[in-house]
Amino acid sequence: MPSIFAYQSSEVDWCESNFQHWELVAEFYNTFSNVTFFIFGPLMMFLMHPYVQKCSRYIYVTFILFTVVGLFSMYFHMTLSFLGQMLDEIAILWLLASGYSIWMPRCYFPAFLGENRPQYICLVITATVVSTFLSFLTPMINAYALNSIALHVVYVVAQEYKKTSNKELRRLIEVTMVSWAFAFTSWISDRWLCSFWQWINFSYLHSIWHVLISIPFPYGTVIMAMVDATYEMPDKTLKVCYWPRDTWSMGLPYVEISDDNKSC
């Protein structure tokens, strides 16, 4: 039985040919395409700092986990090891759990919890711990399970799109949904149409997925912050800004909060 640290000990192998560019890196493009995670994670932590200070410092955990996902994904694609696969997938699982715990509107809580957020957070953490252990049973289906959770997030965002008349929020949701759709298409195509992409000598769709899926994170963070403000902070106004220039409506979004009289 191969060591969980060993190269190619994972049953998962993506479409990109292995060890084509560097003998120490199994999938060269899939490895280094994670660079956007190292850029967006710390940058969003800096840009959202005023919001976090007025809301909850636990939000920093989400930004840190996003960066950790990039680190573990890089390690996985570099080695294709079982340990790398599990670290990558478990980090994604906990990233989703942190987002659910912090920003999920109370109206989407299970009925038996009412609108009790502490109990809801306990439920999310319990489910995440159980799922972490279950992920070791059939590792081949982990990625599909994680994408099914993402589909629920898409459903919630779509529901909020129907509810809101805020043009800025609607535009953010539209950009997020389009980027997620392109990212998901890249992931599915790499997984199921690999022979075709290898035939035309273009087996890099999973690396494109890495870049595209990193875009919904900053946009999704701002979306959920605005949605949360609608439900939890009706007396506050959130202004959407963009980095590096506020006039660039396709830059990296972040929010500024007005009204310092009340914290969330």
PDB file of C-alpha atoms in Angstrom:
ATOM      1  CA  MET A   1       0.000   0.000   0.000  1.00  0.00           C
ATOM      2  CA  PRO A   2       1.581   3.326  -1.052  1.00  0.00           C
ATOM      3  CA  SER A   3       2.236   6.025   1.524  1.00  0.00           C
ATOM      4  CA  ILE A   4      -0.345   8.795   1.699  1.00  0.00           C
ATOM      5  CA  PHE A   5       2.589  11.201   1.171  1.00  0.00           C
ATOM      6  CA  ALA A   6       3.780   9.429  -1.979  1.00  0.00           C
ATOM      7  CA  TYR A   7       3.522  11.053  -5.390  1.00  0.00           C
ATOM      8  CA  GLN A   8       0.441   9.835  -7.311  1.00  0.00           C
ATOM      9  CA  SER A   9      -0.953   7.960  -4.290  1.00  0.00           C
ATOM     10  CA  SER A  10      -4.324   9.646  -4.897  1.00  0.00           C
ATOM     11  CA  GLU A  11      -6.880   7.960  -7.156  1.00  0.00           C
ATOM     12  CA  VAL A  12      -7.711  11.385  -8.611  1.00  0.00           C
ATOM     13  CA  ASP A  13      -5.683  12.474 -11.622  1.00  0.00           C
ATOM     14  CA  TRP A  14      -6.713  15.417 -13.762  1.00  0.00           C
ATOM     15  CA  CYS A  15      -6.443  15.761 -17.510  1.00  0.00           C
ATOM     16  CA  GLU A  16      -3.119  17.590 -17.660  1.00  0.00           C
ATOM     17  CA  SER A  17      -0.196  15.292 -18.497  1.00  0.00           C
ATOM     18  CA  ASN A  18       2.039  14.509 -15.541  1.00  0.00           C
ATOM     19  CA  PHE A  19       5.677  15.569 -15.121  1.00  0.00           C
ATOM     20  CA  GLN A  20       5.844  17.304 -18.519  1.00  0.00           C
ATOM     21  CA  HIS A  21       7.619  20.485 -17.425  1.00  0.00           C
ATOM     22  CA  TRP A  22       9.351  19.705 -14.139  1.00  0.00           C
ATOM     23  CA  GLU A  23      10.199  16.366 -12.533  1.00  0.00           C
ATOM     24  CA  LEU A  24       9.163  17.641  -9.072  1.00  0.00           C
ATOM     25  CA  VAL A  25       5.720  18.861 -10.176  1.00  0.00           C
ATOM     26  CA  ALA A  26       3.125  16.346 -11.361  1.00  0.00           C
ATOM     27  CA  GLU A  27       0.724  18.860 -12.941  1.00  0.00           C
ATOM     28  CA  PHE A  28       2.580  22.072 -13.738  1.00  0.00           C
ATOM     29  CA  TYR A  29      -0.277  24.367 -14.829  1.00  0.00           C
ATOM     30  CA  ASN A  30      -2.753  22.956 -12.316  1.00  0.00           C
ATOM     31  CA  THR A  31      -0.206  23.664  -9.576  1.00  0.00           C
ATOM     32  CA  PHE A  32       0.761  27.237 -10.361  1.00  0.00           C
ATOM     33  CA  SER A  33      -2.695  28.401 -11.461  1.00  0.00           C
ATOM     34  CA  ASN A  34      -3.514  28.577  -7.731  1.00  0.00           C
ATOM     35  CA  VAL A  35      -1.597  31.854  -7.496  1.00  0.00           C
ATOM     36  CA  THR A  36      -4.877  33.834  -7.558  1.00  0.00           C
ATOM     37  CA  PHE A  37      -5.799  32.346  -4.157  1.00  0.00           C
ATOM     38  CA  PHE A  38      -2.629  33.826  -2.661  1.00  0.00           C
ATOM     39  CA  ILE A  39      -3.479  37.213  -4.169  1.00  0.00           C
ATOM     40  CA  PHE A  40      -7.218  37.487  -3.483  1.00  0.00           C
ATOM     41  CA  GLY A  41      -7.224  36.008   0.044  1.00  0.00           C
ATOM     42  CA  PRO A  42      -4.804  38.436   1.752  1.00  0.00           C
ATOM     43  CA  LEU A  43      -5.970  41.346  -0.401  1.00  0.00           C
ATOM     44  CA  MET A  44      -9.615  40.839   0.590  1.00  0.00           C
ATOM     45  CA  MET A  45      -8.530  40.584   4.221  1.00  0.00           C
ATOM     46  CA  PHE A  46      -6.939  44.032   3.864  1.00  0.00           C
ATOM     47  CA  LEU A  47      -9.756  45.618   1.845  1.00  0.00           C
ATOM     48  CA  MET A  48     -12.542  44.267   4.074  1.00  0.00           C
ATOM     49  CA  HIS A  49     -10.740  45.177   7.312  1.00  0.00           C
ATOM     50  CA  PRO A  50     -13.055  48.135   8.189  1.00  0.00           C
ATOM     51  CA  TYR A  51     -16.132  45.950   7.589  1.00  0.00           C
ATOM     52  CA  VAL A  52     -14.704  43.090   9.650  1.00  0.00           C
ATOM     53  CA  GLN A  53     -13.897  45.417  12.557  1.00  0.00           C
ATOM     54  CA  LYS A  54     -17.513  46.582  12.710  1.00  0.00           C
ATOM     55  CA  CYS A  55     -19.058  43.184  12.102  1.00  0.00           C
ATOM     56  CA  SER A  56     -17.168  40.061  13.212  1.00  0.00           C
ATOM     57  CA  ARG A  57     -13.489  39.163  13.318  1.00  0.00           C
ATOM     58  CA  TYR A  58     -14.449  35.558  12.572  1.00  0.00           C
ATOM     59  CA  ILE A  59     -14.708  36.715   8.948  1.00  0.00           C
ATOM     60  CA  TYR A  60     -10.903  36.698   8.886  1.00  0.00           C
ATOM     61  CA  VAL A  61     -11.120  32.904   9.200  1.00  0.00           C
ATOM     62  CA  THR A  62     -12.885  32.780   5.829  1.00  0.00           C
ATOM     63  CA  PHE A  63     -10.135  34.772   4.115  1.00  0.00           C
ATOM     64  CA  ILE A  64      -7.445  32.636   5.738  1.00  0.00           C
ATOM     65  CA  LEU A  65      -9.187  29.411   4.702  1.00  0.00           C
ATOM     66  CA  PHE A  66      -9.463  30.666   1.128  1.00  0.00           C
ATOM     67  CA  THR A  67      -5.700  31.177   1.037  1.00  0.00           C
ATOM     68  CA  VAL A  68      -5.155  27.763   2.667  1.00  0.00           C
ATOM     69  CA  VAL A  69      -7.280  26.173  -0.068  1.00  0.00           C
ATOM     70  CA  GLY A  70      -4.866  27.597  -2.636  1.00  0.00           C
ATOM     71  CA  LEU A  71      -1.877  26.270  -0.670  1.00  0.00           C
ATOM     72  CA  PHE A  72      -3.288  22.757  -0.299  1.00  0.00           C
ATOM     73  CA  SER A  73      -4.497  22.687  -3.907  1.00  0.00           C
ATOM     74  CA  MET A  74      -0.985  23.585  -5.027  1.00  0.00           C
ATOM     75  CA  TYR A  75       0.444  20.782  -2.886  1.00  0.00           C
ATOM     76  CA  PHE A  76      -2.089  18.280  -4.229  1.00  0.00           C
ATOM     77  CA  HIS A  77      -1.495  19.045  -7.906  1.00  0.00           C
ATOM     78  CA  MET A  78       2.265  19.137  -7.362  1.00  0.00           C
ATOM     79  CA  THR A  79       2.289  15.635  -5.846  1.00  0.00           C
ATOM     80  CA  LEU A  80      -1.079  14.026  -6.697  1.00  0.00           C
ATOM     81  CA  SER A  81      -0.750  12.475  -3.235  1.00  0.00           C
ATOM     82  CA  PHE A  82      -3.654  11.168  -1.189  1.00  0.00           C
ATOM     83  CA  LEU A  83      -2.724  13.519   1.640  1.00  0.00           C
ATOM     84  CA  GLY A  84      -2.747  16.471  -0.751  1.00  0.00           C
ATOM     85  CA  GLN A  85      -6.162  15.513  -2.086  1.00  0.00           C
ATOM     86  CA  MET A  86      -7.684  15.245   1.387  1.00  0.00           C
ATOM     87  CA  LEU A  87      -6.130  18.491   2.628  1.00  0.00           C
ATOM     88  CA  ASP A  88      -7.404  20.299  -0.459  1.00  0.00           C
ATOM     89  CA  GLU A  89     -10.959  18.954  -0.196  1.00  0.00           C
ATOM     90  CA  ILE A  90     -11.266  19.322   3.580  1.00  0.00           C
ATOM     91  CA  ALA A  91     -10.046  22.928   3.373  1.00  0.00           C
ATOM     92  CA  ILE A  92     -12.763  23.664   0.786  1.00  0.00           C
ATOM     93  CA  LEU A  93     -15.344  21.997   3.030  1.00  0.00           C
ATOM     94  CA  TRP A  94     -14.395  24.166   6.012  1.00  0.00           C
ATOM     95  CA  LEU A  95     -14.279  27.283   3.841  1.00  0.00           C
ATOM     96  CA  LEU A  96     -17.882  26.642   2.807  1.00  0.00           C
ATOM     97  CA  ALA A  97     -18.818  25.941   6.440  1.00  0.00           C
ATOM     98  CA  SER A  98     -17.335  29.250   7.590  1.00  0.00           C
ATOM     99  CA  GLY A  99     -19.321  31.127   4.962  1.00  0.00           C
ATOM    100  CA  TYR A 100     -22.531  29.328   5.948  1.00  0.00           C
ATOM    101  CA  SER A 101     -21.971  30.093   9.628  1.00  0.00           C
ATOM    102  CA  ILE A 102     -21.251  33.787   9.201  1.00  0.00           C
ATOM    103  CA  TRP A 103     -23.513  34.962   6.399  1.00  0.00           C
ATOM    104  CA  MET A 104     -26.383  32.548   5.789  1.00  0.00           C
ATOM    105  CA  PRO A 105     -29.619  34.565   6.255  1.00  0.00           C
ATOM    106  CA  ARG A 106     -31.807  33.311   9.081  1.00  0.00           C
ATOM    107  CA  CYS A 107     -34.742  32.775   6.721  1.00  0.00           C
ATOM    108  CA  TYR A 108     -32.833  29.820   5.210  1.00  0.00           C
ATOM    109  CA  PHE A 109     -32.201  28.116   8.563  1.00  0.00           C
ATOM    110  CA  PRO A 110     -33.862  24.699   9.096  1.00  0.00           C
ATOM    111  CA  ALA A 111     -37.345  25.191  10.546  1.00  0.00           C
ATOM    112  CA  PHE A 112     -36.590  23.291  13.768  1.00  0.00           C
ATOM    113  CA  LEU A 113     -33.908  25.876  14.662  1.00  0.00           C
ATOM    114  CA  GLY A 114     -36.149  28.863  14.263  1.00  0.00           C
ATOM    115  CA  GLU A 115     -33.812  31.814  13.752  1.00  0.00           C
ATOM    116  CA  ASN A 116     -31.275  30.877  16.414  1.00  0.00           C
ATOM    117  CA  ARG A 117     -27.846  31.517  14.864  1.00  0.00           C
ATOM    118  CA  PRO A 118     -25.726  29.984  17.685  1.00  0.00           C
ATOM    119  CA  GLN A 119     -27.646  26.712  17.333  1.00  0.00           C
ATOM    120  CA  TYR A 120     -27.348  26.950  13.552  1.00  0.00           C
ATOM    121  CA  ILE A 121     -23.577  27.411  13.811  1.00  0.00           C
ATOM    122  CA  CYS A 122     -23.368  24.350  16.083  1.00  0.00           C
ATOM    123  CA  LEU A 123     -25.335  22.371  13.490  1.00  0.00           C
ATOM    124  CA  VAL A 124     -23.028  23.517  10.669  1.00  0.00           C
ATOM    125  CA  ILE A 125     -19.896  22.668  12.639  1.00  0.00           C
ATOM    126  CA  THR A 126     -21.280  19.240  13.618  1.00  0.00           C
ATOM    127  CA  ALA A 127     -22.224  18.461  10.017  1.00  0.00           C
ATOM    128  CA  THR A 128     -18.795  19.622   8.827  1.00  0.00           C
ATOM    129  CA  VAL A 129     -16.936  17.463  11.365  1.00  0.00           C
ATOM    130  CA  VAL A 130     -19.004  14.413  10.359  1.00  0.00           C
ATOM    131  CA  SER A 131     -18.454  15.189   6.657  1.00  0.00           C
ATOM    132  CA  THR A 132     -14.715  15.520   7.274  1.00  0.00           C
ATOM    133  CA  PHE A 133     -14.569  11.947   8.572  1.00  0.00           C
ATOM    134  CA  LEU A 134     -16.910  10.660   5.838  1.00  0.00           C
ATOM    135  CA  SER A 135     -14.674  12.181   3.166  1.00  0.00           C
ATOM    136  CA  PHE A 136     -12.087   9.458   3.873  1.00  0.00           C
ATOM    137  CA  LEU A 137     -14.545   6.650   3.045  1.00  0.00           C
ATOM    138  CA  THR A 138     -14.964   7.255  -0.704  1.00  0.00           C
ATOM    139  CA  PRO A 139     -12.519  10.001  -1.703  1.00  0.00           C
ATOM    140  CA  MET A 140     -13.425   9.779  -5.391  1.00  0.00           C
ATOM    141  CA  ILE A 141     -16.850  11.361  -4.760  1.00  0.00           C
ATOM    142  CA  ASN A 142     -15.639  14.176  -2.525  1.00  0.00           C
ATOM    143  CA  ALA A 143     -15.318  16.709  -5.327  1.00  0.00           C
ATOM    144  CA  TYR A 144     -18.870  16.001  -6.505  1.00  0.00           C
ATOM    145  CA  ALA A 145     -20.208  16.368  -2.961  1.00  0.00           C
ATOM    146  CA  LEU A 146     -18.462  19.732  -2.601  1.00  0.00           C
ATOM    147  CA  ASN A 147     -19.925  20.926  -5.891  1.00  0.00           C
ATOM    148  CA  SER A 148     -23.396  19.909  -4.703  1.00  0.00           C
ATOM    149  CA  ILE A 149     -22.926  22.219  -1.699  1.00  0.00           C
ATOM    150  CA  ALA A 150     -21.872  24.964  -4.101  1.00  0.00           C
ATOM    151  CA  LEU A 151     -25.126  24.431  -6.001  1.00  0.00           C
ATOM    152  CA  HIS A 152     -27.039  25.198  -2.801  1.00  0.00           C
ATOM    153  CA  VAL A 153     -25.057  28.426  -2.417  1.00  0.00           C
ATOM    154  CA  VAL A 154     -25.992  29.308  -6.007  1.00  0.00           C
ATOM    155  CA  TYR A 155     -29.648  28.639  -5.135  1.00  0.00           C
ATOM    156  CA  VAL A 156     -29.517  30.997  -2.132  1.00  0.00           C
ATOM    157  CA  VAL A 157     -27.838  33.728  -4.176  1.00  0.00           C
ATOM    158  CA  ALA A 158     -30.435  33.289  -6.939  1.00  0.00           C
ATOM    159  CA  GLN A 159     -33.244  33.670  -4.384  1.00  0.00           C
ATOM    160  CA  GLU A 160     -31.698  36.894  -3.096  1.00  0.00           C
ATOM    161  CA  TYR A 161     -31.357  38.140  -6.671  1.00  0.00           C
ATOM    162  CA  LYS A 162     -35.112  37.775  -7.097  1.00  0.00           C
ATOM    163  CA  LYS A 163     -35.803  39.628  -3.858  1.00  0.00           C
ATOM    164  CA  THR A 164     -33.559  42.660  -4.261  1.00  0.00           C
ATOM    165  CA  SER A 165     -34.055  45.837  -6.253  1.00  0.00           C
ATOM    166  CA  ASN A 166     -30.521  47.030  -5.477  1.00  0.00           C
ATOM    167  CA  LYS A 167     -28.871  47.446  -8.884  1.00  0.00           C
ATOM    168  CA  GLU A 168     -25.354  47.140  -7.491  1.00  0.00           C
ATOM    169  CA  LEU A 169     -26.177  43.889  -5.711  1.00  0.00           C
ATOM    170  CA  ARG A 170     -27.887  42.487  -8.805  1.00  0.00           C
ATOM    171  CA  ARG A 171     -24.860  43.312 -10.947  1.00  0.00           C
ATOM    172  CA  LEU A 172     -22.511  41.650  -8.446  1.00  0.00           C
ATOM    173  CA  ILE A 173     -24.681  38.539  -8.467  1.00  0.00           C
ATOM    174  CA  GLU A 174     -24.745  38.468 -12.276  1.00  0.00           C
ATOM    175  CA  VAL A 175     -20.935  38.675 -12.501  1.00  0.00           C
ATOM    176  CA  THR A 176     -20.592  35.975  -9.844  1.00  0.00           C
ATOM    177  CA  MET A 177     -23.053  33.602 -11.484  1.00  0.00           C
ATOM    178  CA  VAL A 178     -21.450  33.968 -14.919  1.00  0.00           C
ATOM    179  CA  SER A 179     -17.920  33.409 -13.583  1.00  0.00           C
ATOM    180  CA  TRP A 180     -19.100  30.407 -11.530  1.00  0.00           C
ATOM    181  CA  ALA A 181     -20.884  28.931 -14.575  1.00  0.00           C
ATOM    182  CA  PHE A 182     -17.741  29.229 -16.712  1.00  0.00           C
ATOM    183  CA  ALA A 183     -15.644  27.773 -13.886  1.00  0.00           C
ATOM    184  CA  PHE A 184     -18.005  24.830 -13.334  1.00  0.00           C
ATOM    185  CA  THR A 185     -18.108  24.149 -17.095  1.00  0.00           C
ATOM    186  CA  SER A 186     -14.305  24.047 -17.136  1.00  0.00           C
ATOM    187  CA  TRP A 187     -14.253  21.612 -14.209  1.00  0.00           C
ATOM    188  CA  ILE A 188     -16.851  19.273 -15.750  1.00  0.00           C
ATOM    189  CA  SER A 189     -15.209  19.414 -19.173  1.00  0.00           C
ATOM    190  CA  ASP A 190     -11.798  18.530 -17.763  1.00  0.00           C
ATOM    191  CA  ARG A 191     -13.291  15.654 -15.773  1.00  0.00           C
ATOM    192  CA  TRP A 192     -15.573  14.099 -18.392  1.00  0.00           C
ATOM    193  CA  LEU A 193     -14.179  15.178 -21.774  1.00  0.00           C
ATOM    194  CA  CYS A 194     -10.489  14.644 -21.074  1.00  0.00           C
ATOM    195  CA  SER A 195      -9.873  12.454 -24.121  1.00  0.00           C
ATOM    196  CA  PHE A 196     -11.197  15.195 -26.407  1.00  0.00           C
ATOM    197  CA  TRP A 197      -9.022  17.900 -24.840  1.00  0.00           C
ATOM    198  CA  GLN A 198      -5.974  15.653 -25.035  1.00  0.00           C
ATOM    199  CA  TRP A 199      -6.807  14.936 -28.672  1.00  0.00           C
ATOM    200  CA  ILE A 200      -6.687  18.672 -29.519  1.00  0.00           C
ATOM    201  CA  ASN A 201      -3.677  19.111 -27.196  1.00  0.00           C
ATOM    202  CA  PHE A 202      -5.456  21.438 -24.769  1.00  0.00           C
ATOM    203  CA  SER A 203      -5.691  19.693 -21.410  1.00  0.00           C
ATOM    204  CA  TYR A 204      -5.540  22.780 -19.194  1.00  0.00           C
ATOM    205  CA  LEU A 205      -9.187  23.338 -18.280  1.00  0.00           C
ATOM    206  CA  HIS A 206      -8.640  22.463 -14.627  1.00  0.00           C
ATOM    207  CA  SER A 207      -6.057  25.229 -14.330  1.00  0.00           C
ATOM    208  CA  ILE A 208      -8.578  27.594 -15.937  1.00  0.00           C
ATOM    209  CA  TRP A 209     -11.064  26.389 -13.292  1.00  0.00           C
ATOM    210  CA  HIS A 210      -8.653  27.478 -10.546  1.00  0.00           C
ATOM    211  CA  VAL A 211      -8.468  31.006 -11.927  1.00  0.00           C
ATOM    212  CA  LEU A 212     -12.192  31.324 -12.654  1.00  0.00           C
ATOM    213  CA  ILE A 213     -13.393  29.839  -9.339  1.00  0.00           C
ATOM    214  CA  SER A 214     -11.254  32.305  -7.393  1.00  0.00           C
ATOM    215  CA  ILE A 215     -13.301  35.187  -8.839  1.00  0.00           C
ATOM    216  CA  PRO A 216     -16.650  34.303  -7.171  1.00  0.00           C
ATOM    217  CA  PHE A 217     -14.964  34.378  -3.752  1.00  0.00           C
ATOM    218  CA  PRO A 218     -14.400  38.158  -3.454  1.00  0.00           C
ATOM    219  CA  TYR A 219     -17.647  38.864  -5.286  1.00  0.00           C
ATOM    220  CA  GLY A 220     -19.544  36.317  -3.185  1.00  0.00           C
ATOM    221  CA  THR A 221     -18.099  37.757   0.022  1.00  0.00           C
ATOM    222  CA  VAL A 222     -19.400  41.216  -0.886  1.00  0.00           C
ATOM    223  CA  ILE A 223     -22.760  39.800  -1.968  1.00  0.00           C
ATOM    224  CA  MET A 224     -23.292  37.977   1.319  1.00  0.00           C
ATOM    225  CA  ALA A 225     -22.126  41.010   3.307  1.00  0.00           C
ATOM    226  CA  MET A 226     -24.763  43.115   1.545  1.00  0.00           C
ATOM    227  CA  VAL A 227     -27.442  40.457   1.980  1.00  0.00           C
ATOM    228  CA  ASP A 228     -26.534  40.097   5.656  1.00  0.00           C
ATOM    229  CA  ALA A 229     -26.807  43.868   6.095  1.00  0.00           C
ATOM    230  CA  THR A 230     -30.292  43.798   4.580  1.00  0.00           C
ATOM    231  CA  TYR A 231     -31.506  41.324   7.201  1.00  0.00           C
ATOM    232  CA  GLU A 232     -29.327  42.125  10.212  1.00  0.00           C
ATOM    233  CA  MET A 233     -28.347  45.802   9.848  1.00  0.00           C
ATOM    234  CA  PRO A 234     -31.183  47.698   8.168  1.00  0.00           C
ATOM    235  CA  ASP A 235     -29.960  50.952   9.744  1.00  0.00           C
ATOM    236  CA  LYS A 236     -26.561  50.678   8.059  1.00  0.00           C
ATOM    237  CA  THR A 237     -25.533  51.484   4.506  1.00  0.00           C
ATOM    238  CA  LEU A 238     -22.948  49.379   2.687  1.00  0.00           C
ATOM    239  CA  LYS A 239     -21.123  51.057  -0.148  1.00  0.00           C
ATOM    240  CA  VAL A 240     -19.501  48.834  -2.773  1.00  0.00           C
ATOM    241  CA  CYS A 241     -16.023  49.947  -3.822  1.00  0.00           C
ATOM    242  CA  TYR A 242     -13.534  48.420  -6.239  1.00  0.00           C
ATOM    243  CA  TRP A 243      -9.798  47.882  -6.070  1.00  0.00           C
ATOM    244  CA  PRO A 244      -7.462  49.155  -7.507  1.00  0.00           C
ATOM    245  CA  ARG A 245      -9.689  52.080  -8.567  1.00  0.00           C
ATOM    246  CA  ASP A 246     -13.194  52.783  -7.399  1.00  0.00           C
ATOM    247  CA  THR A 247     -14.100  53.833 -10.937  1.00  0.00           C
ATOM    248  CA  TRP A 248     -13.231  50.347 -12.223  1.00  0.00           C
ATOM    249  CA  SER A 249     -16.486  48.455 -11.770  1.00  0.00           C
ATOM    250  CA  MET A 250     -14.772  45.199 -12.786  1.00  0.00           C
ATOM    251  CA  GLY A 251     -12.014  45.385 -10.171  1.00  0.00           C
ATOM    252  CA  LEU A 252     -11.886  43.523  -6.877  1.00  0.00           C
ATOM    253  CA  PRO A 253     -15.019  44.462  -4.887  1.00  0.00           C
ATOM    254  CA  TYR A 254     -15.156  45.291  -1.197  1.00  0.00           C
ATOM    255  CA  VAL A 255     -17.576  47.132   1.087  1.00  0.00           C
ATOM    256  CA  GLU A 256     -17.491  50.140   3.336  1.00  0.00           C
ATOM    257  CA  ILE A 257     -19.984  50.527   6.211  1.00  0.00           C
ATOM    258  CA  SER A 258     -21.529  53.808   7.252  1.00  0.00           C
ATOM    259  CA  ASP A 259     -23.140  54.539  10.668  1.00  0.00           C
ATOM    260  CA  ASP A 260     -20.810  53.723  13.530  1.00  0.00           C
ATOM    261  CA  ASN A 261     -23.496  53.673  16.208  1.00  0.00           C
ATOM    262  CA  LYS A 262     -24.182  49.947  16.198  1.00  0.00           C
ATOM    263  CA  SER A 263     -22.148  46.826  15.595  1.00  0.00           C
ATOM    264  CA  CYS A 264     -23.632  43.676  14.103  1.00  0.00           C
TER     265      CYS A 264
END
